[in-house]
XYZ file of C-alpha atoms in Angstrom:
680
model
C 61.749 110.592 95.624
C 60.046 113.573 97.219
C 60.723 117.282 96.912
C 59.941 117.699 100.626
C 63.101 115.736 101.483
C 65.294 117.686 99.064
C 66.669 121.001 100.276
C 65.760 123.782 97.876
C 69.493 124.571 97.447
C 69.949 121.074 95.982
C 67.127 121.375 93.445
C 67.761 122.109 89.753
C 64.919 122.838 87.320
C 66.445 122.541 83.861
C 65.344 122.221 80.257
C 67.114 120.583 77.339
C 66.766 122.965 74.368
C 68.090 122.738 70.800
C 67.504 122.539 67.078
C 65.797 119.395 65.755
C 68.250 116.458 65.461
C 70.913 118.012 67.709
C 70.426 115.055 70.073
C 68.362 116.517 72.930
C 66.320 113.394 73.590
C 69.398 111.128 73.391
C 71.171 113.359 75.952
C 68.091 113.110 78.190
C 67.955 109.301 77.817
C 71.618 109.046 78.903
C 70.953 111.329 81.876
C 68.112 109.041 82.979
C 70.322 105.963 82.571
C 73.340 107.289 84.463
C 71.193 108.704 87.290
C 69.490 105.311 87.714
C 66.066 106.561 86.600
C 66.049 104.130 83.643
C 67.596 100.672 83.610
C 68.058 100.463 79.851
C 68.916 103.066 77.273
C 66.097 104.039 74.934
C 67.093 105.118 71.450
C 65.175 107.727 69.426
C 65.855 105.922 66.119
C 64.374 102.678 67.530
C 61.258 104.492 68.795
C 62.211 103.401 72.328
C 63.098 106.744 73.974
C 61.469 107.110 77.407
C 60.758 110.812 76.913
C 59.223 110.320 73.432
C 56.268 108.283 74.670
C 53.598 109.387 72.169
C 53.089 107.062 69.174
C 53.599 109.941 66.716
C 56.906 110.809 68.426
C 58.128 107.205 68.219
C 57.160 106.819 64.557
C 58.692 110.104 63.415
C 61.745 110.057 65.696
C 61.071 113.618 66.888
C 59.896 115.212 70.116
C 56.437 116.781 69.860
C 55.436 117.478 73.442
C 57.703 118.588 76.282
C 58.076 115.739 78.805
C 58.864 116.263 82.498
C 60.950 113.900 84.602
C 62.808 113.864 87.914
C 66.141 112.191 88.687
C 68.851 112.246 91.351
C 72.524 112.966 90.726
C 74.778 112.706 93.780
C 73.051 114.995 96.314
C 71.176 117.048 93.683
C 67.604 116.477 92.508
C 67.145 117.415 88.871
C 63.696 118.183 87.465
C 64.198 118.041 83.745
C 62.075 118.989 80.731
C 63.000 117.633 77.270
C 61.584 120.130 74.757
C 60.867 119.769 71.013
C 63.294 121.164 68.426
C 60.835 121.506 65.541
C 59.653 125.073 64.934
C 55.991 123.966 64.725
C 56.102 123.070 68.436
C 57.879 126.186 69.655
C 55.032 126.757 72.165
C 56.327 123.746 74.112
C 59.744 125.404 74.437
C 58.235 128.779 75.335
C 56.067 127.526 78.181
C 58.812 125.236 79.527
C 61.403 128.034 79.656
C 58.867 130.218 81.458
C 59.079 127.966 84.537
C 62.698 126.747 84.418
C 65.690 128.084 86.345
C 68.362 126.858 83.927
C 68.818 125.290 80.497
C 71.248 123.036 78.651
C 71.578 124.066 75.009
C 72.575 121.052 72.898
C 74.445 121.756 69.644
C 75.433 119.325 66.889
C 79.222 119.454 66.422
C 78.693 119.092 62.653
C 75.753 121.450 62.051
C 76.727 123.997 64.729
C 74.204 126.719 65.535
C 71.118 126.009 63.405
C 68.247 128.509 62.837
C 66.008 126.864 65.432
C 68.945 126.847 67.910
C 68.913 130.636 67.620
C 65.165 130.787 68.238
C 65.196 128.642 71.406
C 68.262 130.510 72.689
C 66.438 133.831 72.238
C 63.416 132.362 74.051
C 65.708 131.452 76.967
C 67.216 134.964 76.909
C 63.710 136.454 77.022
C 63.058 134.743 80.362
C 66.661 135.389 81.543
C 67.404 131.680 81.927
C 71.078 130.835 82.712
C 72.519 128.330 80.224
C 75.175 125.660 79.694
C 76.148 124.608 76.150
C 76.817 120.952 75.313
C 78.440 120.278 71.937
C 77.109 116.832 71.022
C 77.947 114.317 68.243
C 81.726 114.783 68.586
C 82.130 111.290 67.054
C 80.488 112.285 63.738
C 82.420 112.912 60.519
C 82.845 116.679 60.138
C 82.601 117.366 63.907
C 84.142 120.763 64.696
C 84.104 121.664 68.392
C 85.921 124.988 68.128
C 83.946 126.011 65.015
C 80.697 125.400 66.918
C 81.988 127.503 69.836
C 82.757 130.356 67.393
C 79.181 130.106 66.049
C 77.786 130.285 69.602
C 79.758 133.497 70.065
C 78.850 135.056 66.713
C 75.265 133.911 66.070
C 73.921 133.818 69.631
C 75.901 136.864 70.848
C 76.787 134.782 73.911
C 80.112 134.668 75.733
C 81.146 130.997 75.734
C 83.816 129.811 78.168
C 85.368 126.375 77.584
C 85.356 124.056 80.589
C 86.472 121.111 78.446
C 88.290 120.395 75.210
C 87.863 117.121 73.281
C 90.364 114.256 73.208
C 90.390 113.258 69.538
C 87.650 113.967 67.025
C 85.288 112.081 64.738
C 85.975 108.311 65.027
C 89.001 108.920 67.309
C 86.950 110.859 69.912
C 87.506 109.036 73.228
C 86.974 111.608 75.976
C 87.544 115.143 77.249
C 90.049 117.214 79.153
C 88.553 118.957 82.189
C 90.089 122.459 82.269
C 88.849 123.168 85.807
C 90.491 120.120 87.433
C 93.140 119.798 84.662
C 92.451 116.066 84.280
C 91.725 113.796 81.315
C 88.492 111.734 81.300
C 88.215 108.659 79.056
C 85.053 106.512 78.833
C 84.867 102.734 78.845
C 82.853 101.424 75.871
C 82.342 98.027 77.541
C 80.054 99.470 80.251
C 78.017 101.740 77.917
C 79.916 104.701 79.317
C 78.876 104.029 82.921
C 82.545 103.705 83.904
C 85.234 106.202 83.010
C 88.833 106.782 83.955
C 90.214 110.072 85.263
C 93.936 110.385 84.554
C 96.672 112.959 84.146
C 96.610 114.771 80.791
C 98.571 113.017 78.036
C 101.651 114.871 76.800
C 100.113 115.214 73.332
C 97.287 117.355 74.778
C 99.190 119.132 77.583
C 100.064 122.272 75.575
C 96.486 122.775 74.300
C 95.088 122.137 77.777
C 97.334 124.806 79.334
C 96.459 127.295 76.586
C 92.680 126.872 77.052
C 93.008 126.753 80.857
C 94.703 130.149 80.675
C 91.866 131.495 78.478
C 89.351 130.142 81.000
C 91.089 131.998 83.849
C 91.300 135.143 81.731
C 87.524 135.043 81.092
C 86.792 134.466 84.782
C 89.128 137.304 85.795
C 86.882 139.669 83.809
C 83.837 138.739 85.898
C 85.230 137.826 89.340
C 87.454 139.973 91.582
C 88.986 137.008 93.507
C 90.111 135.354 90.271
C 91.301 138.724 88.925
C 93.634 139.243 91.927
C 95.031 135.720 91.686
C 95.409 135.945 87.906
C 97.325 139.254 88.077
C 99.496 137.993 90.926
C 100.031 134.689 89.047
C 99.168 132.693 92.183
C 97.374 129.311 92.042
C 93.579 129.392 92.354
C 91.630 126.831 94.374
C 89.157 124.714 92.381
C 86.388 125.805 94.775
C 87.039 129.461 93.860
C 86.914 128.651 90.115
C 83.601 126.796 90.547
C 82.188 129.693 92.593
C 83.260 132.226 89.952
C 81.751 130.195 87.087
C 78.496 129.685 88.998
C 78.208 133.404 89.769
C 78.898 134.390 86.140
C 76.403 131.838 84.780
C 73.663 132.996 87.142
C 74.247 136.620 86.088
C 74.087 135.503 82.415
C 77.636 136.820 81.947
C 79.140 133.529 80.691
C 78.002 130.282 79.052
C 80.114 127.233 80.061
C 80.773 124.869 77.122
C 81.188 121.102 77.455
C 81.351 118.397 74.793
C 80.674 114.726 74.196
C 78.756 112.148 72.205
C 75.510 111.131 73.882
C 74.862 108.342 71.371
C 78.322 106.860 72.117
C 77.811 107.375 75.880
C 80.609 109.904 76.356
C 80.499 113.227 78.211
C 77.156 112.964 80.035
C 78.361 112.545 83.645
C 80.475 115.752 83.570
C 77.430 117.511 82.077
C 75.384 116.362 85.105
C 78.159 117.627 87.400
C 78.068 120.982 85.595
C 74.272 121.200 86.010
C 74.657 120.626 89.759
C 77.648 122.950 90.146
C 76.825 125.872 87.870
C 73.095 126.160 87.185
C 70.975 127.929 89.829
C 68.610 126.447 92.397
C 65.169 128.098 92.799
C 66.743 130.070 95.654
C 69.477 131.556 93.445
C 67.211 133.176 90.854
C 65.415 136.463 91.587
C 61.970 135.846 93.187
C 59.183 135.890 90.629
C 56.837 138.873 90.818
C 53.070 138.853 90.477
C 50.352 141.427 91.007
C 47.413 141.582 93.392
C 44.398 140.953 91.109
C 42.301 143.642 92.832
C 44.751 146.389 93.796
C 47.408 145.912 91.112
C 50.168 146.014 93.764
C 53.364 144.120 92.895
C 53.916 141.033 95.065
C 57.310 139.280 95.350
C 56.895 135.521 95.687
C 59.891 134.393 97.754
C 60.775 130.680 97.387
C 59.761 129.822 100.958
C 57.510 126.965 102.070
C 56.098 129.223 104.780
C 55.044 131.912 102.258
C 51.643 132.286 100.559
C 50.988 129.848 97.712
C 51.955 130.969 94.184
C 52.034 128.328 91.430
C 51.849 128.723 87.645
C 50.124 126.286 85.301
C 52.447 126.112 82.305
C 50.918 123.210 80.390
C 47.705 121.199 80.181
C 47.566 117.637 78.816
C 44.605 115.394 78.141
C 45.897 111.875 78.860
C 43.492 108.956 78.472
C 40.620 111.444 78.451
C 41.589 113.039 81.782
C 42.922 116.547 82.284
C 46.394 116.807 83.786
C 47.720 120.297 84.583
C 51.472 120.842 84.947
C 52.360 123.464 87.559
C 55.538 125.065 88.903
C 55.352 126.051 92.577
C 57.182 129.320 93.270
C 56.133 129.977 96.862
C 54.246 128.197 99.657
C 53.034 124.606 99.679
C 50.645 122.797 97.343
C 48.700 119.997 99.036
C 46.494 117.210 97.672
C 42.841 117.547 98.679
C 43.048 121.296 99.334
C 41.149 124.150 97.741
C 43.055 126.626 95.569
C 42.014 129.939 94.018
C 42.369 130.995 90.377
C 42.473 134.840 90.382
C 41.982 135.172 86.611
C 38.719 133.221 86.625
C 37.869 134.360 90.188
C 36.948 130.822 91.176
C 38.027 128.108 93.584
C 38.959 124.590 92.544
C 39.981 121.472 94.458
C 43.185 119.551 93.839
C 42.461 115.826 94.013
C 45.972 114.488 93.369
C 49.556 115.733 92.973
C 51.896 113.675 90.786
C 55.680 113.685 90.372
C 56.205 113.045 86.670
C 58.533 110.650 84.848
C 57.569 111.177 81.177
C 54.153 109.448 81.029
C 54.628 107.535 84.304
C 53.827 109.196 87.620
C 54.192 108.917 91.378
C 51.653 110.306 93.867
C 52.784 112.732 96.559
C 50.739 114.472 99.237
C 52.406 117.886 99.135
C 55.215 119.811 97.457
C 57.043 123.043 98.194
C 58.806 125.852 96.289
C 60.663 124.794 93.149
C 58.544 121.695 92.545
C 57.295 120.915 89.023
C 54.348 118.551 89.286
C 51.246 117.255 87.562
C 47.953 118.279 89.188
C 44.695 116.355 88.773
C 41.278 117.787 89.597
C 41.392 121.268 88.043
C 38.352 121.555 85.765
C 38.658 125.049 84.247
C 42.225 126.278 84.853
C 44.337 126.553 81.681
C 47.860 127.377 80.508
C 49.366 130.558 81.973
C 46.952 130.821 84.924
C 47.930 131.071 88.582
C 47.002 128.941 91.591
C 47.051 130.708 94.966
C 44.984 131.067 98.142
C 41.796 133.140 98.174
C 43.105 134.787 101.379
C 46.348 135.896 99.653
C 45.566 136.298 95.925
C 48.387 136.838 93.435
C 48.385 136.686 89.626
C 51.679 135.768 87.960
C 52.462 137.180 84.510
C 50.689 135.262 81.748
C 52.489 133.822 78.730
C 52.431 135.199 75.198
C 51.749 132.813 72.332
C 52.540 133.203 68.640
C 49.654 133.501 66.202
C 48.936 130.574 63.846
C 49.874 130.978 60.168
C 48.299 127.962 58.459
C 44.810 126.430 58.365
C 43.091 123.255 57.223
C 39.409 122.367 56.985
C 38.326 119.106 58.667
C 35.016 117.330 58.427
C 33.901 114.106 60.159
C 33.665 110.931 58.066
C 30.542 109.617 59.826
C 27.757 110.878 62.080
C 29.419 109.161 65.052
C 32.666 111.020 64.286
C 30.712 114.315 64.157
C 29.614 113.906 67.773
C 33.145 113.133 68.965
C 34.993 115.723 66.874
C 33.757 118.810 68.738
C 34.655 117.304 72.113
C 38.083 116.121 70.933
C 38.975 119.514 69.433
C 37.948 121.322 72.618
C 40.377 119.049 74.521
C 43.179 119.787 72.050
C 42.486 123.544 72.315
C 42.798 123.311 76.106
C 46.156 121.526 75.654
C 47.606 123.728 72.940
C 47.159 127.542 72.977
C 48.612 127.813 69.450
C 45.817 125.667 67.987
C 42.725 127.673 66.994
C 39.388 126.078 66.103
C 36.542 127.978 64.422
C 33.486 127.261 62.291
C 33.439 128.969 58.890
C 30.109 130.821 58.755
C 29.838 130.569 54.952
C 30.650 126.874 54.501
C 29.912 125.436 57.947
C 33.330 123.731 57.878
C 35.486 123.338 60.975
C 38.759 125.219 60.426
C 41.918 124.307 62.390
C 44.713 126.898 62.454
C 48.225 126.091 63.675
C 51.947 126.811 63.469
C 52.773 124.674 60.436
C 51.937 121.658 58.267
C 53.482 119.189 60.742
C 51.633 120.738 63.689
C 48.250 120.206 62.018
C 49.274 116.793 60.688
C 49.992 115.638 64.254
C 46.634 116.999 65.492
C 44.748 115.008 62.830
C 46.829 111.900 63.564
C 46.096 112.154 67.308
C 42.358 112.543 66.622
C 42.401 109.112 64.952
C 44.878 107.329 67.235
C 43.854 108.563 70.663
C 40.149 109.277 70.210
C 39.191 107.070 67.232
C 37.747 110.147 65.485
C 38.180 109.957 61.695
C 38.107 113.111 59.589
C 38.547 114.198 55.973
C 41.153 116.936 55.633
C 41.147 119.788 53.110
C 44.261 121.309 51.539
C 46.284 123.619 53.825
C 45.274 127.281 53.598
C 47.282 130.318 54.612
C 46.042 132.450 57.515
C 46.263 135.993 56.127
C 46.009 139.371 57.868
C 44.230 142.531 56.722
C 45.326 146.154 56.807
C 44.523 149.451 55.026
C 46.405 151.467 52.452
C 45.248 155.009 53.317
C 43.793 157.128 56.089
C 40.015 156.926 56.414
C 37.246 158.078 58.761
C 33.966 156.650 59.992
C 31.051 158.034 62.036
C 28.167 155.933 63.321
C 25.107 156.809 65.420
C 23.771 153.784 67.305
C 20.224 154.187 68.636
C 18.308 150.978 69.315
C 15.993 149.400 71.780
C 17.235 145.973 72.972
C 15.339 143.885 75.521
C 13.208 146.849 76.527
C 16.157 149.226 77.067
C 17.254 152.121 74.818
C 20.941 152.153 73.853
C 22.359 155.351 72.370
C 25.919 156.223 71.311
C 27.714 158.214 68.624
C 31.381 157.597 67.765
C 33.682 159.146 65.136
C 37.132 157.764 64.494
C 40.005 157.864 62.041
C 42.055 154.861 60.921
C 45.643 155.257 59.692
C 47.983 152.633 58.194
C 51.183 151.973 60.158
C 54.444 150.470 58.962
C 54.797 146.667 59.001
C 55.342 145.155 62.419
C 53.968 148.151 64.336
C 50.912 146.293 65.638
C 47.628 148.046 66.346
C 47.426 151.325 68.258
C 44.414 152.862 70.007
C 44.441 156.649 70.538
C 41.852 158.745 72.340
C 41.626 162.435 71.300
C 38.259 163.198 72.912
C 37.847 166.247 75.115
C 37.363 165.185 78.773
C 33.777 166.528 78.812
C 32.705 164.792 75.557
C 31.405 161.617 77.232
C 31.522 160.147 80.758
C 34.934 158.488 81.300
C 33.382 155.072 82.095
C 32.481 154.675 78.404
C 36.070 155.031 77.103
C 37.046 151.383 77.823
C 33.889 150.293 75.949
C 34.947 152.256 72.853
C 38.433 150.695 73.011
C 36.896 147.232 73.446
C 34.654 147.817 70.414
C 37.641 148.821 68.275
C 39.710 145.841 69.475
C 36.872 143.412 68.732
C 36.407 144.937 65.287
C 40.120 144.355 64.546
C 39.778 140.665 65.415
C 37.856 140.112 62.193
C 38.392 142.578 59.343
C 35.523 143.586 57.053
C 37.498 142.774 53.884
C 37.733 138.962 54.113
C 37.291 138.304 57.819
C 40.986 137.963 58.761
C 42.508 139.756 61.791
C 43.565 143.382 61.213
C 47.155 144.480 61.932
C 49.330 147.611 61.694
C 46.477 150.135 62.006
C 46.111 153.135 64.329
C 42.570 153.940 65.458
C 42.083 157.483 66.794
C 38.739 158.387 68.387
C 38.019 161.951 67.301
C 34.422 162.494 68.390
C 31.618 161.009 70.506
C 28.317 162.055 72.037
C 25.902 160.584 74.561
C 22.403 161.089 75.960
C 21.813 161.111 79.706
C 19.972 157.967 80.829
C 20.035 156.429 77.360
C 23.738 155.838 76.661
C 25.121 152.475 77.763
C 28.336 150.456 77.702
C 26.779 148.095 75.184
C 25.829 151.013 72.946
C 29.318 152.521 72.888
C 31.015 149.145 72.343
C 28.797 148.245 69.362
C 28.933 151.791 67.953
C 32.756 151.901 68.053
C 32.956 148.514 66.322
C 30.572 149.669 63.564
C 32.454 152.960 63.074
C 35.703 151.030 62.829
C 34.313 148.697 60.147
C 32.917 151.656 58.170
C 36.287 153.447 58.215
C 38.127 150.228 57.379
C 36.055 149.599 54.256
C 36.945 153.128 53.005
C 40.671 152.732 53.732
C 41.615 150.609 50.715
C 41.830 147.323 52.623
C 44.155 144.597 51.334
C 45.586 141.264 52.473
C 48.981 140.589 54.045
C 50.410 137.094 53.790
C 52.877 135.258 56.060
C 56.476 135.492 54.832
C 58.746 132.699 56.095
C 62.466 132.526 56.792
C 63.711 129.441 54.932
C 67.088 127.764 55.547
C 68.033 125.131 52.975
C 71.087 122.821 53.196
C 72.095 121.169 49.895
C 75.202 119.571 48.333
C 76.994 121.731 45.740
C 75.754 119.584 42.827
C 72.126 120.596 43.319
C 72.508 124.284 44.195
C 71.270 125.598 40.827
C 68.073 123.522 40.804
C 67.246 124.478 44.385
C 67.760 128.211 43.839
C 65.683 128.043 40.638
C 62.852 126.321 42.498
C 62.950 128.897 45.323
C 62.810 131.769 42.811
C 59.837 130.119 41.088
C 58.080 130.058 44.466
C 58.524 133.813 44.923
C 61.484 133.347 47.263
C 64.241 135.906 47.726
C 67.774 134.631 48.381
C 69.224 136.592 51.302
C 72.596 134.868 51.817
C 74.628 131.762 50.986
C 77.436 130.095 52.893
C 79.447 126.862 52.898
C 78.827 124.896 56.076
C 79.962 121.364 56.980
C 80.540 120.462 53.320
C 77.079 121.687 52.293
C 75.737 124.940 50.859
C 73.436 126.826 53.213
C 70.877 129.031 51.459
C 69.030 131.627 53.530
C 65.897 132.939 51.862
C 62.475 134.443 52.517
C 59.401 133.105 50.754
C 55.602 133.418 50.997
C 54.087 130.515 52.952
C 51.361 130.035 50.323
C 54.015 128.946 47.794
C 55.907 126.633 50.176
C 53.332 123.881 50.660
C 54.794 120.510 49.736
C 58.327 121.946 49.597
C 59.838 119.023 51.533
C 58.775 116.613 48.739
C 60.034 118.953 45.988
C 63.399 119.398 47.757
C 63.831 115.660 48.261
C 63.187 114.906 44.604
C 65.444 117.768 43.401
C 68.381 116.620 45.583
C 67.901 112.816 45.586
C 66.941 113.023 49.244
C 70.171 114.791 50.285
C 68.716 118.284 50.882
C 67.143 119.420 54.166
C 65.407 122.634 55.155
C 63.822 124.430 58.084
C 61.223 127.176 57.890
C 59.836 129.598 60.441
C 57.533 132.589 60.395
C 59.219 135.947 59.785
C 56.564 138.633 59.233
C 53.401 139.573 57.355
C 53.684 141.515 54.112
C 51.624 142.217 51.012
C 51.892 139.642 48.181
C 54.760 140.275 45.814
C 56.722 142.408 48.269
């Protein structure tokens, strides 16, 4: 299968996004089976899922790394990314959505819209990715299709439009009614859902079908003039016009089509594939991505044309069997094996040795690919996540990605001298793979400190060190990654006058630091008169302040929510240098910071706990003892949902405490909310 032979109009780049345990990987496995990409169904609970190919994924039954695959459905080629649902691996969702044209949001019909569902949906909204919703697990006890649709409307602020309604529910769920074609689809259990029957709608469902068909037409009339005219005139509408109206509304992010099924019971997946082909955009249907010229700053539109200049974005780097594999999305032009490409951020050329079409951890070599292709690239030595590949003759830099800051740390130390030699190399490979993993050496203790997004994130890193690289380490207790800020306004003035390497460096900088309200970030303000110093030194002062904020003078943590205003500076002709002003500004900043009543801010987490009624008192008591604040409570799917905020430092080991307090029946999810001072 080769992208060259597929017209760009028939290409779909989609991601499967959802909360953990909504059934994303099972949906993906069924897609691969029904499109002929796999010849047997892999099950997540058996550790046999094609897309969960890492040992840690198979053992834990969760997706850790986003896997890319390609399959064919009718005349459409689908490039699909199965993303993780666990909050610790949200980076995988972020970088996948950055390069996708459409997404399928999978929701559990019992749990509805979970906290992590909201997060991934917001990530998709951020990149303006058109979406389809698939309500999965319709066969489960407590399945509520219409309740889940209401939650999509209320919690996600989306406008869902039903394209199907279920036939039966829970153990009686047998199929769906297609409201576009007004037909009933029932799956055959004997053929693992490969065969299904399309019939007229049974009388028992006819009234409901007509009611929801009318609501579908009403929703489309709001967004499409052709449907509006037909709806008002009460004339029949051609199916082709309905499909066109839905597709247009989806691509404008005006509507979210909703389908349903049970992936585990092999029902509902083929209509989902049809919906992907019919309603989600091709690379040609989305607005062309914009980049900037790295030298002039001019905006460049990268049209999805093979004849255009090359523009490709590296959205992920993997180290597989010790070799670096870069995943890239081609937006414009052609990418060819054996050719030289240019990285405008690093201002260097690199050679592509091989291009691979991916199928989870299997791959197929191709010589060249065009716009819309998502491929693995071998041969890039230095390029990393978020960087652009282009031609040196037509440079363009696409917008880089933003990554969340880590909130938790552990200390690791090698067990033997042989492990010591390997550990540094292994961690540098993991850092190249994962921008949310930070590695540093503690200057006081000499320990290697790993910082990540959560306990599971760091647990997986340590597990992979042993499994994949045979590097054994001792692990210290998890530590919270704090932030520093100040409590009052303070000033600092420093004169820097030194001779370094035979050259005199002179600078004088005065600045004022002011505390800002939580979540404001850091602000740099220049109040110098234009004649105070030559303008070329201003960026050096800003750089010095920024570098100073990276490591506060209180306990060495990053500084947040502080405004730095430069109020005075002086220079000496022939003696003032960029180095002098950068160092001087950093020193002035540290002096002012130490006078500003510095204190620590700790990570506060949003915690969602689901428990049976019998254990509610014990769970709330435990949360209060941990410094948690109960924000809201609600009954959901026969369970009590408790929404709370709590300091991360008090939540270590909570999963064990919750299990023992609820006899294993309680579950929870936790994600970073904000930084605040202890006790607030």
